[in-house]
CSV table of N, CA and C in Angstrom, one decimal:
chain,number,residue,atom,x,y,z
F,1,UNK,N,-25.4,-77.4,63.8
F,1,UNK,CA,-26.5,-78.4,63.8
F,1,UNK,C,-27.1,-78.5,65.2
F,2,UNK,N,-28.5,-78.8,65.4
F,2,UNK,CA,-29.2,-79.2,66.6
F,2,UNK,C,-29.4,-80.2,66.8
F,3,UNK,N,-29.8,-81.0,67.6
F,3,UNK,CA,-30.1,-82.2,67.8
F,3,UNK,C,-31.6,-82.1,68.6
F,4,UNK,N,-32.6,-82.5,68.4
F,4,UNK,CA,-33.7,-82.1,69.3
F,4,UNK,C,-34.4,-83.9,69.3
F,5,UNK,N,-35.1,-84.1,70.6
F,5,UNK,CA,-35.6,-85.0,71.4
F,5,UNK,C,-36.9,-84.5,71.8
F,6,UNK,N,-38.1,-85.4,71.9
F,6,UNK,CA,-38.9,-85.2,72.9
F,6,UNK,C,-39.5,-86.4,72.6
F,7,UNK,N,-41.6,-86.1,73.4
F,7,UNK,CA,-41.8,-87.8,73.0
F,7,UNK,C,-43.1,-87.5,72.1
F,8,UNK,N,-43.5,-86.4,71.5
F,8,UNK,CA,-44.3,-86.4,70.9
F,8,UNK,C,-44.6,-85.9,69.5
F,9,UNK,N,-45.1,-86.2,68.4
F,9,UNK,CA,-44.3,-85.7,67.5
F,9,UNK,C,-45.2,-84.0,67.1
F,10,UNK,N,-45.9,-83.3,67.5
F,10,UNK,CA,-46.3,-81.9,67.7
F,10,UNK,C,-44.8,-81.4,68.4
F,11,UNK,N,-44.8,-82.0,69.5
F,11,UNK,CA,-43.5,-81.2,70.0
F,11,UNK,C,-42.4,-81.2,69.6
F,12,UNK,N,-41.9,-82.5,68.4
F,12,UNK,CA,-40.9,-82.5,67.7
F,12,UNK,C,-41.0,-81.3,66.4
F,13,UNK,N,-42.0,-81.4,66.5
F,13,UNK,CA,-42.4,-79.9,65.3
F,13,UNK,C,-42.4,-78.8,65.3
F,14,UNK,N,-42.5,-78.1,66.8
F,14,UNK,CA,-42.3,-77.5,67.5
F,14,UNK,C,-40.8,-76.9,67.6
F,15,UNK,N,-40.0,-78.0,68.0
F,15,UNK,CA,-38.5,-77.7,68.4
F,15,UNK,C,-38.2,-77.5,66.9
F,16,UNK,N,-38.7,-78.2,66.0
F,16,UNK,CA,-38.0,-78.2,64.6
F,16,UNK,C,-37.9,-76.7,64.0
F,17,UNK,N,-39.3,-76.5,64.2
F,17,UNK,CA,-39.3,-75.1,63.4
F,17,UNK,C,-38.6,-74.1,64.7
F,18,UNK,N,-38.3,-73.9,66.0
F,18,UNK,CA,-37.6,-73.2,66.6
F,18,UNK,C,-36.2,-73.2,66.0
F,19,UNK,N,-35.9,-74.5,65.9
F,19,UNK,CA,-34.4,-74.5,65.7
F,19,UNK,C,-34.4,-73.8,64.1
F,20,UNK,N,-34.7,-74.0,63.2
F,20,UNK,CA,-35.1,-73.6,62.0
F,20,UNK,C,-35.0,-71.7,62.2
F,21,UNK,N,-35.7,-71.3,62.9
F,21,UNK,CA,-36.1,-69.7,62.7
F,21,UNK,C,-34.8,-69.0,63.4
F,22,UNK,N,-34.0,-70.1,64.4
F,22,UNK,CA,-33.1,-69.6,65.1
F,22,UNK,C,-31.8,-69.5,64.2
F,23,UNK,N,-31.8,-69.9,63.0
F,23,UNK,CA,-30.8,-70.3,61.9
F,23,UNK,C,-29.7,-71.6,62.0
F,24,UNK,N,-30.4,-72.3,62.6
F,24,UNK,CA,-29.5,-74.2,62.4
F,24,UNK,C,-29.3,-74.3,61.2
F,25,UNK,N,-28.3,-74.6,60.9
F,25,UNK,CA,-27.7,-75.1,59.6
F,25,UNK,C,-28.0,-76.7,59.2
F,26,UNK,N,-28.3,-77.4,60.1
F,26,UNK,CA,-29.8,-78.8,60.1
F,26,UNK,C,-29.4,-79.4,61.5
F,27,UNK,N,-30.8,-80.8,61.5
F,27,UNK,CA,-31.1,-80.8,62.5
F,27,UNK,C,-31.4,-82.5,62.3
F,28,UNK,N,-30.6,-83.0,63.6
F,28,UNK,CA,-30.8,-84.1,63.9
F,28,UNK,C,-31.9,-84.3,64.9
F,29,UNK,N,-33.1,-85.2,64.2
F,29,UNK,CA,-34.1,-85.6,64.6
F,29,UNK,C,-34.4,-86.9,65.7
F,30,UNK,N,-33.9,-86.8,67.0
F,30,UNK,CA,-33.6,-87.5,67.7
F,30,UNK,C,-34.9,-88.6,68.5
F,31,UNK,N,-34.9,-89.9,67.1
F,31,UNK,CA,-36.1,-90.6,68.1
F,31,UNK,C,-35.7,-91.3,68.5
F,32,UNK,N,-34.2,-91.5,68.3
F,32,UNK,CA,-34.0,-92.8,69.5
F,32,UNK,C,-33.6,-92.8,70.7
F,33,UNK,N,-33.8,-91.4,71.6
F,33,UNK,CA,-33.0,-90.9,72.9
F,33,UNK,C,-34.0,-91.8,73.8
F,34,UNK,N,-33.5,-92.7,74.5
F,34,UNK,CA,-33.6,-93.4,75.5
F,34,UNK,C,-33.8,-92.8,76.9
F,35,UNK,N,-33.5,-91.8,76.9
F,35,UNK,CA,-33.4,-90.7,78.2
F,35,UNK,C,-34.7,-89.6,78.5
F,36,UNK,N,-35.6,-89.3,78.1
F,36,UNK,CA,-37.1,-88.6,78.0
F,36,UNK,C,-37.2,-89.5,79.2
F,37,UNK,N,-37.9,-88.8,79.8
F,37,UNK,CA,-38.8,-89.1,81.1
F,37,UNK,C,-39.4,-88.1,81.5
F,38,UNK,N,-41.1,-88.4,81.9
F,38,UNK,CA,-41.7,-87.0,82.6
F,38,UNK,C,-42.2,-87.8,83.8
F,39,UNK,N,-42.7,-87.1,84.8
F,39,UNK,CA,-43.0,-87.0,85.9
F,39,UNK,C,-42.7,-88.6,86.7
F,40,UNK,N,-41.1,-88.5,86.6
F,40,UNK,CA,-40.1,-89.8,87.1
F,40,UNK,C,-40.6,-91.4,86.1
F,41,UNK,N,-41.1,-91.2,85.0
F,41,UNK,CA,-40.9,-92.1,84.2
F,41,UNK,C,-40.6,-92.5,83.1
F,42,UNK,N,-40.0,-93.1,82.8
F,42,UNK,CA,-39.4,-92.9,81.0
F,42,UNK,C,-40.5,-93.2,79.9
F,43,UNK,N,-40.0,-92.0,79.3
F,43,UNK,CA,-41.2,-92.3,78.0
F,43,UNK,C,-40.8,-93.3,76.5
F,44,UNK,N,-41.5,-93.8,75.5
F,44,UNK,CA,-41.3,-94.9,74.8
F,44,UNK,C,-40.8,-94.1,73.9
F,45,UNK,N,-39.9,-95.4,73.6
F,45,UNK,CA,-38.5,-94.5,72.8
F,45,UNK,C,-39.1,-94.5,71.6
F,46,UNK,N,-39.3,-93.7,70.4
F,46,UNK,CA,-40.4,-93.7,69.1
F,46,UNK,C,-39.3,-94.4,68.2
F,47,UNK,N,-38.1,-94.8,68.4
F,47,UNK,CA,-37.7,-95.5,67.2
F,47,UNK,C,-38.1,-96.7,66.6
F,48,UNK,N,-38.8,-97.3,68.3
F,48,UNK,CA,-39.4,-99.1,68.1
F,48,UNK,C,-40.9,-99.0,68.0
F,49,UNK,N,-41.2,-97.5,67.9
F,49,UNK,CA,-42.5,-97.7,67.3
F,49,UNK,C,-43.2,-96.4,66.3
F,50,UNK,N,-43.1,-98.0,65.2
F,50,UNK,CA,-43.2,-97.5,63.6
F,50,UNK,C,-44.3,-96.4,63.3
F,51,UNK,N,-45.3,-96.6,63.5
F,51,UNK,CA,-46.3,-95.2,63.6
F,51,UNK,C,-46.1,-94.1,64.2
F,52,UNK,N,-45.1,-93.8,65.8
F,52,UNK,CA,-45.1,-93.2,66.0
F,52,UNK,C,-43.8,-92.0,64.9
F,53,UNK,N,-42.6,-93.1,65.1
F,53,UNK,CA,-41.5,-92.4,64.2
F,53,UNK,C,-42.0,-92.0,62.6
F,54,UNK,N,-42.9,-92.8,62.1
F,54,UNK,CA,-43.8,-92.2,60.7
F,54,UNK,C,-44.4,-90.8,61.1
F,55,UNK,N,-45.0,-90.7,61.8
F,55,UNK,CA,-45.4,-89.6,62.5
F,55,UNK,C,-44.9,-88.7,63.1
F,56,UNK,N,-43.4,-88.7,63.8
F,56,UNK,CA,-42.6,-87.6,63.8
F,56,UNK,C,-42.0,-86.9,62.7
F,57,UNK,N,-41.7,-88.5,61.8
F,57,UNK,CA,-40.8,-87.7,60.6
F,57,UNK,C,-41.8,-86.4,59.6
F,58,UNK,N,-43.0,-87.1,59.7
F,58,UNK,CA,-44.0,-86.2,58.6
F,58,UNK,C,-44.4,-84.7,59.6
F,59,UNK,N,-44.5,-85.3,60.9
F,59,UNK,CA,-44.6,-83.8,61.7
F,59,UNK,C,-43.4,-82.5,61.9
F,60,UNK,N,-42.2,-83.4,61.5
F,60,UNK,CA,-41.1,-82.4,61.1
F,60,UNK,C,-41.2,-81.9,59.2
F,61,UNK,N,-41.7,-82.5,58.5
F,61,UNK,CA,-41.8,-82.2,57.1
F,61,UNK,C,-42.7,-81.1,57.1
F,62,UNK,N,-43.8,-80.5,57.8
F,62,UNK,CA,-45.2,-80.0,58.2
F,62,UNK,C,-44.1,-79.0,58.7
F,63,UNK,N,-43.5,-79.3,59.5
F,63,UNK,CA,-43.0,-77.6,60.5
F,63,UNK,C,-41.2,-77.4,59.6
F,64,UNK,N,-41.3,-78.0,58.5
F,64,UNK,CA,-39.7,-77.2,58.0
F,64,UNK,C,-40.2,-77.2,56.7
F,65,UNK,N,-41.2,-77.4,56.2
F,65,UNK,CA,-41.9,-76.8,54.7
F,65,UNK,C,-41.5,-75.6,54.0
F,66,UNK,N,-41.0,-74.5,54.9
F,66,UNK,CA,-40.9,-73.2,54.7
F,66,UNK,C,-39.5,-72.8,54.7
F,67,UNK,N,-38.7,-73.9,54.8
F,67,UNK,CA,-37.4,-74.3,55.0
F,67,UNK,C,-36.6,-74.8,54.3
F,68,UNK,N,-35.3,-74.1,53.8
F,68,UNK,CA,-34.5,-75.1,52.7
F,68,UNK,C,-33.0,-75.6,53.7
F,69,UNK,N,-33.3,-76.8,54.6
F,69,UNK,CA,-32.5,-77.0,55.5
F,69,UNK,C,-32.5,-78.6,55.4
F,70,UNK,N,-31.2,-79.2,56.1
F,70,UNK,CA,-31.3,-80.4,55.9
F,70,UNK,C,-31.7,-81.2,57.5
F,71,UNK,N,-32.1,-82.0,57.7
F,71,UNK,CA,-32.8,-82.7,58.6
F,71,UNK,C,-32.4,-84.0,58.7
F,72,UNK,N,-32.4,-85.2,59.5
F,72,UNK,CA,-32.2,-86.2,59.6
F,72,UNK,C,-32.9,-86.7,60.9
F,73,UNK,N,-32.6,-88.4,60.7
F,73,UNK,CA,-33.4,-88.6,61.8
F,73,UNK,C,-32.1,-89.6,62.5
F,74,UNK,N,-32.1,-90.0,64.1
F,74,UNK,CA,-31.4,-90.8,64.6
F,74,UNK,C,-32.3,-91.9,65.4
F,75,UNK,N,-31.5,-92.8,65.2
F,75,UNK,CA,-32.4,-93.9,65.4
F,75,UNK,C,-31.7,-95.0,66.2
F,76,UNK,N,-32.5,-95.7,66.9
F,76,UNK,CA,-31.9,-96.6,68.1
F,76,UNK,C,-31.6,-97.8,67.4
F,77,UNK,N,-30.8,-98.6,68.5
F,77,UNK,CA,-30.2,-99.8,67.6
F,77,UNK,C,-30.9,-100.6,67.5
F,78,UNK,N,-31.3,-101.0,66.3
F,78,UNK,CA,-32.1,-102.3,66.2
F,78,UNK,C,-31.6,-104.0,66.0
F,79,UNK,N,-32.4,-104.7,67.0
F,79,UNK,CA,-31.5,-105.7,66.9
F,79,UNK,C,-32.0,-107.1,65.7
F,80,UNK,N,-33.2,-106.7,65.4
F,80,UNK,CA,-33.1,-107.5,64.1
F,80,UNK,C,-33.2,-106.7,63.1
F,81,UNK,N,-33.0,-107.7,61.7
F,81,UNK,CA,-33.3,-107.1,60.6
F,81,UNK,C,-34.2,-106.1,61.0
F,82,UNK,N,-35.1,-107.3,60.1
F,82,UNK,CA,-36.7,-107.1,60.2
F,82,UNK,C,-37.3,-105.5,60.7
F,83,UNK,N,-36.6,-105.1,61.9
F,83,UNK,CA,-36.7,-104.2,62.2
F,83,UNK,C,-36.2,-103.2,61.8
F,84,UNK,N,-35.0,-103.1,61.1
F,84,UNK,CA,-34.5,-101.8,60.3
F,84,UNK,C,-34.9,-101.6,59.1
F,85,UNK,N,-35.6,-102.6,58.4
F,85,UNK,CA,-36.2,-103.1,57.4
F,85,UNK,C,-37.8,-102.4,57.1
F,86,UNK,N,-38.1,-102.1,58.5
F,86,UNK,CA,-40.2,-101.1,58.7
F,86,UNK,C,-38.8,-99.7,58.6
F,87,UNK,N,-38.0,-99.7,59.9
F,87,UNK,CA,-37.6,-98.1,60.0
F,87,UNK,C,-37.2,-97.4,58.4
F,88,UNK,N,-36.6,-98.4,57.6
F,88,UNK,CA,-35.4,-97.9,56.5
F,88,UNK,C,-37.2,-97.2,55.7
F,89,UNK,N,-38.1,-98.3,55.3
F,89,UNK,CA,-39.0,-98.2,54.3
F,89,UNK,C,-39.8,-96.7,55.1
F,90,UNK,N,-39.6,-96.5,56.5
F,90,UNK,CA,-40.5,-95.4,56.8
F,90,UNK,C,-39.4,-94.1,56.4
F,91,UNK,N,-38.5,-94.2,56.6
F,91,UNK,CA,-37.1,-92.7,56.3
F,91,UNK,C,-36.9,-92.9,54.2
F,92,UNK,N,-37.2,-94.2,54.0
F,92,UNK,CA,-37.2,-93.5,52.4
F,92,UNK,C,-38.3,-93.2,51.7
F,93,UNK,N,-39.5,-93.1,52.5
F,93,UNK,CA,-40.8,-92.3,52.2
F,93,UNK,C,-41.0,-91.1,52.7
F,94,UNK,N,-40.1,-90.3,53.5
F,94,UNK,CA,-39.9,-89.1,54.2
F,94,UNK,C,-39.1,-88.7,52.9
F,95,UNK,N,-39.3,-87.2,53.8
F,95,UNK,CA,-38.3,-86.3,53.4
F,95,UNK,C,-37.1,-85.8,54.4
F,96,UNK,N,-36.5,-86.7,54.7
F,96,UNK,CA,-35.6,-87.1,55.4
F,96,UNK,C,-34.1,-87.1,54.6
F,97,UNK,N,-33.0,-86.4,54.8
F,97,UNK,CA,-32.2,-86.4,54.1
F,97,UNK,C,-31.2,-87.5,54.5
F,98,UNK,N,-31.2,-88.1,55.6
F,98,UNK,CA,-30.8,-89.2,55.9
F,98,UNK,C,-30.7,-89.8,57.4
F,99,UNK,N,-29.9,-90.7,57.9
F,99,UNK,CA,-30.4,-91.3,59.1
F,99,UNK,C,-28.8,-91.3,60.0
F,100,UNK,N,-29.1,-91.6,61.1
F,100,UNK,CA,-27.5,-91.5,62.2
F,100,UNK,C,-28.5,-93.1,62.7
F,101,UNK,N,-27.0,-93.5,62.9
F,101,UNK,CA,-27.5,-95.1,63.1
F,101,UNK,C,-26.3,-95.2,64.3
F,102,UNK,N,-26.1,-95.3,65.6
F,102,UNK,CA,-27.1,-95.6,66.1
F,102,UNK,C,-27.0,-94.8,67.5
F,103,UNK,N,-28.4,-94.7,68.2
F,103,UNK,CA,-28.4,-93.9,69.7
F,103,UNK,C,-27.8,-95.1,70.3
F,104,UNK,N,-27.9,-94.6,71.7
F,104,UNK,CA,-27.0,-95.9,72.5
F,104,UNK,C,-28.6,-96.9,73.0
F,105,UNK,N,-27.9,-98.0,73.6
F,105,UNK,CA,-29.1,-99.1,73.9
F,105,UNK,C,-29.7,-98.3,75.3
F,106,UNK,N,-30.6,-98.4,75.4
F,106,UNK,CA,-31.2,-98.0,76.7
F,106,UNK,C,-31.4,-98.3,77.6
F,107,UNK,N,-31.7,-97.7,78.8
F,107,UNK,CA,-32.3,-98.4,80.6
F,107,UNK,C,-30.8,-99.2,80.7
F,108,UNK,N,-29.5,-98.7,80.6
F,108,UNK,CA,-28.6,-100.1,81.3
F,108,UNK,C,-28.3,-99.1,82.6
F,109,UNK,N,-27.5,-100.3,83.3
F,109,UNK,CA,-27.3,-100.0,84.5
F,109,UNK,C,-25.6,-100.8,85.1
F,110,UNK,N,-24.8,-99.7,84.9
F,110,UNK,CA,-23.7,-99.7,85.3
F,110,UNK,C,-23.4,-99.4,87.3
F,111,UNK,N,-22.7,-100.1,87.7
F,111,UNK,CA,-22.9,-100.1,88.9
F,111,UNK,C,-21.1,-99.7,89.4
F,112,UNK,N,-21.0,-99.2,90.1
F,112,UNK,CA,-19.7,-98.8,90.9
F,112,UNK,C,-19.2,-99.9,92.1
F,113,UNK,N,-18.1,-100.3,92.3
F,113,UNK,CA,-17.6,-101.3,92.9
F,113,UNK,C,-18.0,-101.3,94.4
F,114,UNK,N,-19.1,-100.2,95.2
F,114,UNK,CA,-19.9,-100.2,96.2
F,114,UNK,C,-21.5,-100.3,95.7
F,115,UNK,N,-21.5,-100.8,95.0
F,115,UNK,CA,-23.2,-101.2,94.7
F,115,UNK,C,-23.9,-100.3,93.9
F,116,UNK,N,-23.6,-98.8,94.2
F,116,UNK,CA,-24.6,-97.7,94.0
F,116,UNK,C,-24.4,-97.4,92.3
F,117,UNK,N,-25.0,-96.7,91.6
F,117,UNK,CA,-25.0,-96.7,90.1
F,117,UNK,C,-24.2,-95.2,89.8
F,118,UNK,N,-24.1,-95.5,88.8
F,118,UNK,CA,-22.5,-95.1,88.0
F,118,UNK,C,-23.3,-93.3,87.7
F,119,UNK,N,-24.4,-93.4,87.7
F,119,UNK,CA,-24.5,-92.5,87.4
F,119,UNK,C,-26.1,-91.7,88.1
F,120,UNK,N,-26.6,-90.5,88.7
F,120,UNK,CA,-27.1,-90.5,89.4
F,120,UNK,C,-28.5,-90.0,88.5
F,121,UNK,N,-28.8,-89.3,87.3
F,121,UNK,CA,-30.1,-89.0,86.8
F,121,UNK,C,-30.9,-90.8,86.9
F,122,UNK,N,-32.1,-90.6,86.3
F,122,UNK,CA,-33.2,-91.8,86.2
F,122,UNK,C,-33.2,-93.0,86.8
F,123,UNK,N,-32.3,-92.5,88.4
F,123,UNK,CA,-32.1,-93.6,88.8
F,123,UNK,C,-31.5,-94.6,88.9
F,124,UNK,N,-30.2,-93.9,88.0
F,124,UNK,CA,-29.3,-95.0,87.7
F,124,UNK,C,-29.3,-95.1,85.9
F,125,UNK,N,-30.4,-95.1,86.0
F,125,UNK,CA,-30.4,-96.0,83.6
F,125,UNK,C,-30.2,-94.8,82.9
F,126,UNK,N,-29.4,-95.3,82.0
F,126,UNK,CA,-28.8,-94.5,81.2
F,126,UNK,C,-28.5,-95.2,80.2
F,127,UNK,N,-28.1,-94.5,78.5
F,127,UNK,CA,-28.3,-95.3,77.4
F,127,UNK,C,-26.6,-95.7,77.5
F,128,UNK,N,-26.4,-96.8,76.9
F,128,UNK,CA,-24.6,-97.9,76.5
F,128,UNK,C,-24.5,-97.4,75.6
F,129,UNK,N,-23.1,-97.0,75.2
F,129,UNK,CA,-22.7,-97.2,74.3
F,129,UNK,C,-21.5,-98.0,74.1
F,130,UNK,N,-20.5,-97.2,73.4
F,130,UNK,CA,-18.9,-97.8,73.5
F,130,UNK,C,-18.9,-99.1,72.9
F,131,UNK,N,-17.6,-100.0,72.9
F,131,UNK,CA,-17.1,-101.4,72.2
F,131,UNK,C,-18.6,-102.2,72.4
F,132,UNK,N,-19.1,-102.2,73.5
F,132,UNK,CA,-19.7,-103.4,74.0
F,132,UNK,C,-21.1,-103.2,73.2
F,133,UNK,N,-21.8,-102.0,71.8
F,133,UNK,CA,-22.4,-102.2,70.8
F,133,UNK,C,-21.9,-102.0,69.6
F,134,UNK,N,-20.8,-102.0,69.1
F,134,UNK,CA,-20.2,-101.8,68.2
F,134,UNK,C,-20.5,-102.8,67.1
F,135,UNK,N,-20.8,-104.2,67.5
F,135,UNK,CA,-21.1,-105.6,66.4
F,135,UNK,C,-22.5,-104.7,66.1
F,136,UNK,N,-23.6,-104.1,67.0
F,136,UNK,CA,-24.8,-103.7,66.7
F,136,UNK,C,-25.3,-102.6,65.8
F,137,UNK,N,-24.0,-101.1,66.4
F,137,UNK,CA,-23.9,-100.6,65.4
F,137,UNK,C,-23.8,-100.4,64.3
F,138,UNK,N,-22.6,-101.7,63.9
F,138,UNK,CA,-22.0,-102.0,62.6
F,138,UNK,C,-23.6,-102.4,61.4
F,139,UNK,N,-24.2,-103.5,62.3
F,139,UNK,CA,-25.2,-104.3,61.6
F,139,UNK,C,-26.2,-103.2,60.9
F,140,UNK,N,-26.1,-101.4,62.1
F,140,UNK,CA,-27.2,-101.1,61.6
F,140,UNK,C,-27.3,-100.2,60.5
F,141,UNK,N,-25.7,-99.8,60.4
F,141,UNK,CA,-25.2,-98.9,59.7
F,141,UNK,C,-24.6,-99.4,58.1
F,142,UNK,N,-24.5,-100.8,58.1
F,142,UNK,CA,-24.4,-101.5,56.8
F,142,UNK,C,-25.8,-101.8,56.0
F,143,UNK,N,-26.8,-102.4,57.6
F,143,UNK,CA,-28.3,-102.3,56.6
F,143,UNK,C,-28.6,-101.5,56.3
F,144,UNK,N,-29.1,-99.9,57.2
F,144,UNK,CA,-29.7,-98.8,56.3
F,144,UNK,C,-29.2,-98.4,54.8
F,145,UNK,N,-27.9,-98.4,54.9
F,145,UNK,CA,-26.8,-98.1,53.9
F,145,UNK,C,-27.2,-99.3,52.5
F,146,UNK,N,-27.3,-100.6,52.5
F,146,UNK,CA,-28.0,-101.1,51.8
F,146,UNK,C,-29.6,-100.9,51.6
F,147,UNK,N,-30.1,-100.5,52.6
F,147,UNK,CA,-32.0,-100.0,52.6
F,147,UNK,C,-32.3,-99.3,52.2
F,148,UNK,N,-31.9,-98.1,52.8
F,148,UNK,CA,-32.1,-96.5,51.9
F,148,UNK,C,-31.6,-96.3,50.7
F,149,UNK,N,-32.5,-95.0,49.9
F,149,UNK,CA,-32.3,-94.7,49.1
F,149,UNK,C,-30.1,-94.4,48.9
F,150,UNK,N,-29.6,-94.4,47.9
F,150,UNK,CA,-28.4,-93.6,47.8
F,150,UNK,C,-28.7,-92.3,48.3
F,151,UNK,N,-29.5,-91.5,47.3
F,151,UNK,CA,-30.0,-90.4,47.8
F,151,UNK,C,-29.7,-89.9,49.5
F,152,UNK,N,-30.0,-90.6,50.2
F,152,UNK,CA,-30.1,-90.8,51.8
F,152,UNK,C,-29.0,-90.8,52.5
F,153,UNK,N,-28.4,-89.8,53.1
F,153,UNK,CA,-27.0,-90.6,53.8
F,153,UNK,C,-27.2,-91.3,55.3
F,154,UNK,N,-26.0,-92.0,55.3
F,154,UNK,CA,-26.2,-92.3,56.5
F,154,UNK,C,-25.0,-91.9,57.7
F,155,UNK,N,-25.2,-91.6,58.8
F,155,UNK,CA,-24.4,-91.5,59.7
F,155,UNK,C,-23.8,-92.7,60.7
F,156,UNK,N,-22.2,-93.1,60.8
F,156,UNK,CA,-22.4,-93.9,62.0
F,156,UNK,C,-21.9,-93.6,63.1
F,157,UNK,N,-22.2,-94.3,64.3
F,157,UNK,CA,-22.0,-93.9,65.4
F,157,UNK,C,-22.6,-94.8,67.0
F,158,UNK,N,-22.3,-94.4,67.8
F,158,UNK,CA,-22.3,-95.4,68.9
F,158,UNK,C,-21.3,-96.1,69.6
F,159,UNK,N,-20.5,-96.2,68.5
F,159,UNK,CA,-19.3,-97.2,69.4
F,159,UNK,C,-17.9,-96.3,70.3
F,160,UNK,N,-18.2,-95.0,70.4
F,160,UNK,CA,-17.5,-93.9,71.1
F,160,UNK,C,-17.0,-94.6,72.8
F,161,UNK,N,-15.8,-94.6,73.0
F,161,UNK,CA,-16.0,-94.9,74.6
F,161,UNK,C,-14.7,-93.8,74.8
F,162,UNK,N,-14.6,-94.0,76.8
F,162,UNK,CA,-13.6,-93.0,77.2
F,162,UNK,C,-13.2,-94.5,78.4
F,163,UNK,N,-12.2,-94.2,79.1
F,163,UNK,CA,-12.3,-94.1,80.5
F,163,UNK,C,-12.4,-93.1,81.3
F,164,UNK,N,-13.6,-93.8,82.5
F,164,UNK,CA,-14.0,-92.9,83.4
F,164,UNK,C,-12.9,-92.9,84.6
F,165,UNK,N,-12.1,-92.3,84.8
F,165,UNK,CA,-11.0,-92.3,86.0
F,165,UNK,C,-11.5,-92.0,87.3
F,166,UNK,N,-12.9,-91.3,87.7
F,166,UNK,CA,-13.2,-90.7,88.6
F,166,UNK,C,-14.1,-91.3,89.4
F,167,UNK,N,-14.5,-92.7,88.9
F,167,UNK,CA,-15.5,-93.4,89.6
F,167,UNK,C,-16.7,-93.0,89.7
F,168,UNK,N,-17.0,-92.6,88.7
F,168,UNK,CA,-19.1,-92.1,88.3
F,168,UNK,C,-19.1,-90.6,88.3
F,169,UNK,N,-19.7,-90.7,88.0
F,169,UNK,CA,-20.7,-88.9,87.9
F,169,UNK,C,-21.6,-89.0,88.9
């Protein structure tokens, strides 16, 4: 399986049919990656916005047409209904075989017991995950699961943690 990211949905179409000709066995459609940034700024995550993610998912249908592969899309945590509620009605009008619920929350900033941040890309921000969205997870992975079609599966995920013993990356 691949996983592919970017911020536009041409270029999600792009990677799609790459991964596709390369022989991926399917492909997770990643609009909820919190992490895209071009020229030192972060770009808008397309899972909180409905036209755009409508428009990746159909620009991945357009570039795997020629394809008998299964696809999905991942999606950021949403904190209200309401909001899983546009995403669910836009993935069961795709042809989307189902959804991963959820990327981690984005832009946090974990800091090391000298001030400086835990981690050194974008400046420090980087997406949460682990216990501390688990209640969010849960919320998102029971609504789609009620939202979507059966047909649809869902994935869950997000609440992964470790301890870091080494004091940052």
């Amino acid at each position: 399986f691949v996983s592919i990211a970017d911020s536009t949905p041409r270029k999600f179409g792009l990677l799609a049919k790459a991964a596709a000709e390369a022989g991926a066995d399917g492909i997770e459609v990643n609009c909820g990656c919190p992490n895209i940034w071009e020229k030192g700024k972060p770009e808008a995550v397309l899972s909180y916005a409905p036209r755009a993610l409508a428009d990746v998912l159909y620009a991945i249908e357009i570039a795997l047409r020629d394809f008998d592969l299964p696809w999905w899309v991942k999606l950021s945590p949403y904190l209200q209904h309401s909001d899983r509620v546009v995403a669910a009605n836009i993935i069961a009008h795709s042809k989307a075989f189902g959804a991963t619920a959820t990327n981690t929350v984005g832009s946090a900033l974990c800091l090391l017991s000298t001030g400086r941040p835990a981690t050194r890309p974008n400046d420090g921000y980087a997406g949460m995950g682990g216990p501390a969205i688990k209640p969010i997870a849960l919320a998102n992975v029971r609504d789609f699961r009620q939202l979507l079609p059966s047909s649809q599966f869902i994935i869950g995920c997000g609440e992964c943690s470790t301890t870091c013993k080494t004091g940052g990356v």
